[in-house]
């Protein structure tokens, strides 16, 4: 027994020492500091897609697709790209939308002097180097919707026909941004942060001699923009804060056919009597404003949207562009009657029935939403 005890006693001492050693606090291990030169990929971005199969074109970037039957096109869209690849000189059409590109380096476009179409929608571009654009003399379509731009790019190519810059953060237009764009037919700036200060320069649209469509909807305008090119056919000003239209504002717009002013703050006081008595105007949107009366319209107007205002009554005799006396006797000749075909009046304070004199005036009406 004494022999066994002599063996057990030292063993117990060893175990007690081990336990006591575990209870002692150990110094924290030093974590290795990451190298400051090691690139760190943003965690919110998905990894770039793996390169596609080899192309028949040796100059085709591996991260893009060069279809054999369309040698002038380069498809780099929806590839999770961070940078613009080197664009081959043979390419005329580049698709780079739906990526994570934040800049347009001059190096990527040095050979792409024959580009006609570039789609950069839905990226993260904040600014465009003027040295990139000034070399793209052949560019006709430039799409840069849904980016982070804060101003309209300068030195835009002179042969542009369509410039789409909607859904950015644009609050500034350089004074001479559009001066050389006499071929531009479409300028889309909706969903930006433009206000009246931007248009204090009445020559901001100077040079846009052939502009057909101007979209300034969803901005912060409180006044009608001055200096709008008089060649315009379609003018969109929805979702602003406009409460007044200056007298004779539209008198120099001989081609205006489509006008949208929905979701503004227009009232009867802010509308001169003949504001919309325009010879060529075919479609007029005035929904979601503060009107209490139907404005005077042209006999050529075909579609009128007045829903969701505060209109309480309709006097068909007063708003009729043509005297009702000319309709006293039945006639098969409808050439001279007002052309209105669609009228929307729902969301007002009106009560049925539809006034007879309204129907007598607008004999071509096909639909009335009352």
PDB file of C-alpha atoms in Angstrom, residues 1-115:
ATOM      1  CA  UNK A   1       0.000   0.000   0.000  1.00  0.00           C
ATOM      2  CA  UNK A   2       2.817   2.376   0.879  1.00  0.00           C
ATOM      3  CA  UNK A   3       4.348   1.706  -2.519  1.00  0.00           C
ATOM      4  CA  UNK A   4       1.104   2.487  -4.314  1.00  0.00           C
ATOM      5  CA  UNK A   5       0.597   5.667  -2.290  1.00  0.00           C
ATOM      6  CA  UNK A   6       4.121   6.765  -3.105  1.00  0.00           C
ATOM      7  CA  UNK A   7       3.297   6.482  -6.807  1.00  0.00           C
ATOM      8  CA  UNK A   8      -0.147   8.166  -6.671  1.00  0.00           C
ATOM      9  CA  UNK A   9       0.959  11.185  -4.633  1.00  0.00           C
ATOM     10  CA  UNK A  10       3.426  12.621  -7.210  1.00  0.00           C
ATOM     11  CA  UNK A  11       0.883  11.989  -9.995  1.00  0.00           C
ATOM     12  CA  UNK A  12      -1.750  14.050  -8.161  1.00  0.00           C
ATOM     13  CA  UNK A  13       0.749  16.896  -7.737  1.00  0.00           C
ATOM     14  CA  UNK A  14       1.380  16.929 -11.471  1.00  0.00           C
ATOM     15  CA  UNK A  15      -2.358  17.057 -12.259  1.00  0.00           C
ATOM     16  CA  UNK A  16      -2.953  19.909  -9.784  1.00  0.00           C
ATOM     17  CA  UNK A  17      -0.109  21.897 -11.322  1.00  0.00           C
ATOM     18  CA  UNK A  18      -1.576  21.366 -14.819  1.00  0.00           C
ATOM     19  CA  UNK A  19      -5.035  22.598 -13.734  1.00  0.00           C
ATOM     20  CA  UNK A  20      -3.596  25.654 -12.046  1.00  0.00           C
ATOM     21  CA  UNK A  21      -1.587  26.390 -15.152  1.00  0.00           C
ATOM     22  CA  UNK A  22      -4.747  26.339 -17.310  1.00  0.00           C
ATOM     23  CA  UNK A  23      -6.455  28.899 -15.070  1.00  0.00           C
ATOM     24  CA  UNK A  24      -3.702  31.423 -15.603  1.00  0.00           C
ATOM     25  CA  UNK A  25      -4.529  34.050 -18.287  1.00  0.00           C
ATOM     26  CA  UNK A  26      -2.544  33.607 -21.444  1.00  0.00           C
ATOM     27  CA  UNK A  27      -1.236  36.604 -23.372  1.00  0.00           C
ATOM     28  CA  UNK A  28      -3.365  37.334 -26.517  1.00  0.00           C
ATOM     29  CA  UNK A  29      -1.950  36.206 -29.797  1.00  0.00           C
ATOM     30  CA  UNK A  30      -0.969  38.981 -32.151  1.00  0.00           C
ATOM     31  CA  UNK A  31      -3.000  38.998 -35.367  1.00  0.00           C
ATOM     32  CA  UNK A  32      -0.979  39.461 -38.499  1.00  0.00           C
ATOM     33  CA  UNK A  33      -1.578  42.926 -39.966  1.00  0.00           C
ATOM     34  CA  UNK A  34      -2.670  42.836 -43.610  1.00  0.00           C
ATOM     35  CA  UNK A  35      -0.277  44.253 -46.102  1.00  0.00           C
ATOM     36  CA  UNK A  36      -1.278  47.839 -47.034  1.00  0.00           C
ATOM     37  CA  UNK A  37      -0.488  47.071 -50.660  1.00  0.00           C
ATOM     38  CA  UNK A  38      -2.801  44.100 -50.889  1.00  0.00           C
ATOM     39  CA  UNK A  39      -5.966  44.987 -52.908  1.00  0.00           C
ATOM     40  CA  UNK A  40      -9.192  44.373 -51.044  1.00  0.00           C
ATOM     41  CA  UNK A  41     -12.273  43.483 -53.085  1.00  0.00           C
ATOM     42  CA  UNK A  42     -15.438  45.317 -51.887  1.00  0.00           C
ATOM     43  CA  UNK A  43     -17.619  42.812 -50.135  1.00  0.00           C
ATOM     44  CA  UNK A  44     -20.883  44.052 -51.627  1.00  0.00           C
ATOM     45  CA  UNK A  45     -19.808  43.312 -55.194  1.00  0.00           C
ATOM     46  CA  UNK A  46     -20.168  39.831 -56.648  1.00  0.00           C
ATOM     47  CA  UNK A  47     -17.031  38.336 -58.163  1.00  0.00           C
ATOM     48  CA  UNK A  48     -16.415  38.893 -61.895  1.00  0.00           C
ATOM     49  CA  UNK A  49     -17.657  36.119 -64.097  1.00  0.00           C
ATOM     50  CA  UNK A  50     -15.050  33.681 -65.447  1.00  0.00           C
ATOM     51  CA  UNK A  51     -13.737  34.299 -68.962  1.00  0.00           C
ATOM     52  CA  UNK A  52     -15.772  32.891 -71.792  1.00  0.00           C
ATOM     53  CA  UNK A  53     -14.535  30.531 -74.495  1.00  0.00           C
ATOM     54  CA  UNK A  54     -11.838  31.748 -76.884  1.00  0.00           C
ATOM     55  CA  UNK A  55     -13.139  33.953 -79.682  1.00  0.00           C
ATOM     56  CA  UNK A  56     -12.474  33.720 -83.392  1.00  0.00           C
ATOM     57  CA  UNK A  57     -11.224  37.300 -83.077  1.00  0.00           C
ATOM     58  CA  UNK A  58      -7.770  37.451 -81.461  1.00  0.00           C
ATOM     59  CA  UNK A  59      -8.382  41.018 -80.204  1.00  0.00           C
ATOM     60  CA  UNK A  60     -11.601  40.108 -78.360  1.00  0.00           C
ATOM     61  CA  UNK A  61     -11.304  40.729 -74.573  1.00  0.00           C
ATOM     62  CA  UNK A  62     -11.685  37.424 -72.725  1.00  0.00           C
ATOM     63  CA  UNK A  63     -14.269  38.910 -70.333  1.00  0.00           C
ATOM     64  CA  UNK A  64     -16.553  39.820 -73.270  1.00  0.00           C
ATOM     65  CA  UNK A  65     -18.290  38.106 -76.168  1.00  0.00           C
ATOM     66  CA  UNK A  66     -17.549  38.842 -79.825  1.00  0.00           C
ATOM     67  CA  UNK A  67     -20.192  37.146 -81.986  1.00  0.00           C
ATOM     68  CA  UNK A  68     -18.706  35.786 -85.226  1.00  0.00           C
ATOM     69  CA  UNK A  69     -21.719  36.894 -87.244  1.00  0.00           C
ATOM     70  CA  UNK A  70     -21.584  40.455 -85.853  1.00  0.00           C
ATOM     71  CA  UNK A  71     -17.896  41.439 -85.942  1.00  0.00           C
ATOM     72  CA  UNK A  72     -18.551  45.134 -85.219  1.00  0.00           C
ATOM     73  CA  UNK A  73     -20.219  44.413 -81.832  1.00  0.00           C
ATOM     74  CA  UNK A  74     -18.703  43.797 -78.402  1.00  0.00           C
ATOM     75  CA  UNK A  75     -20.926  42.358 -75.643  1.00  0.00           C
ATOM     76  CA  UNK A  76     -19.568  42.969 -72.135  1.00  0.00           C
ATOM     77  CA  UNK A  77     -22.905  43.492 -70.394  1.00  0.00           C
ATOM     78  CA  UNK A  78     -23.868  41.856 -67.077  1.00  0.00           C
ATOM     79  CA  UNK A  79     -20.374  40.446 -66.485  1.00  0.00           C
ATOM     80  CA  UNK A  80     -19.721  42.025 -63.053  1.00  0.00           C
ATOM     81  CA  UNK A  81     -16.916  44.070 -64.613  1.00  0.00           C
ATOM     82  CA  UNK A  82     -15.042  46.714 -62.626  1.00  0.00           C
ATOM     83  CA  UNK A  83     -13.158  48.184 -65.590  1.00  0.00           C
ATOM     84  CA  UNK A  84     -13.725  48.822 -69.266  1.00  0.00           C
ATOM     85  CA  UNK A  85     -11.644  46.385 -71.350  1.00  0.00           C
ATOM     86  CA  UNK A  86      -9.536  47.515 -74.290  1.00  0.00           C
ATOM     87  CA  UNK A  87     -12.028  48.032 -77.118  1.00  0.00           C
ATOM     88  CA  UNK A  88     -10.791  46.780 -80.522  1.00  0.00           C
ATOM     89  CA  UNK A  89     -10.659  49.249 -83.393  1.00  0.00           C
ATOM     90  CA  UNK A  90     -13.063  47.161 -85.522  1.00  0.00           C
ATOM     91  CA  UNK A  91     -15.899  47.618 -82.988  1.00  0.00           C
ATOM     92  CA  UNK A  92     -18.785  50.034 -83.608  1.00  0.00           C
ATOM     93  CA  UNK A  93     -21.244  48.879 -80.920  1.00  0.00           C
ATOM     94  CA  UNK A  94     -20.277  48.296 -77.276  1.00  0.00           C
ATOM     95  CA  UNK A  95     -22.608  46.931 -74.612  1.00  0.00           C
ATOM     96  CA  UNK A  96     -21.297  47.533 -71.077  1.00  0.00           C
ATOM     97  CA  UNK A  97     -24.544  47.911 -69.142  1.00  0.00           C
ATOM     98  CA  UNK A  98     -25.259  46.231 -65.794  1.00  0.00           C
ATOM     99  CA  UNK A  99     -21.710  46.177 -64.439  1.00  0.00           C
ATOM    100  CA  UNK A 100     -19.767  47.914 -61.658  1.00  0.00           C
ATOM    101  CA  UNK A 101     -17.681  50.270 -63.785  1.00  0.00           C
ATOM    102  CA  UNK A 102     -16.820  53.543 -62.031  1.00  0.00           C
ATOM    103  CA  UNK A 103     -14.650  55.290 -64.621  1.00  0.00           C
ATOM    104  CA  UNK A 104     -13.922  55.436 -68.347  1.00  0.00           C
ATOM    105  CA  UNK A 105     -10.151  55.309 -68.765  1.00  0.00           C
ATOM    106  CA  UNK A 106      -8.659  56.850 -71.881  1.00  0.00           C
ATOM    107  CA  UNK A 107      -6.582  53.708 -72.441  1.00  0.00           C
ATOM    108  CA  UNK A 108      -9.703  51.576 -73.010  1.00  0.00           C
ATOM    109  CA  UNK A 109     -10.946  53.774 -75.854  1.00  0.00           C
ATOM    110  CA  UNK A 110      -7.667  54.710 -77.540  1.00  0.00           C
ATOM    111  CA  UNK A 111      -8.366  52.429 -80.547  1.00  0.00           C
ATOM    112  CA  UNK A 112     -12.165  52.791 -80.591  1.00  0.00           C
ATOM    113  CA  UNK A 113     -12.352  55.876 -82.759  1.00  0.00           C
ATOM    114  CA  UNK A 114     -15.112  54.402 -84.947  1.00  0.00           C
ATOM    115  CA  UNK A 115     -17.576  53.730 -82.115  1.00  0.00           C
TER     116      UNK A 115
END
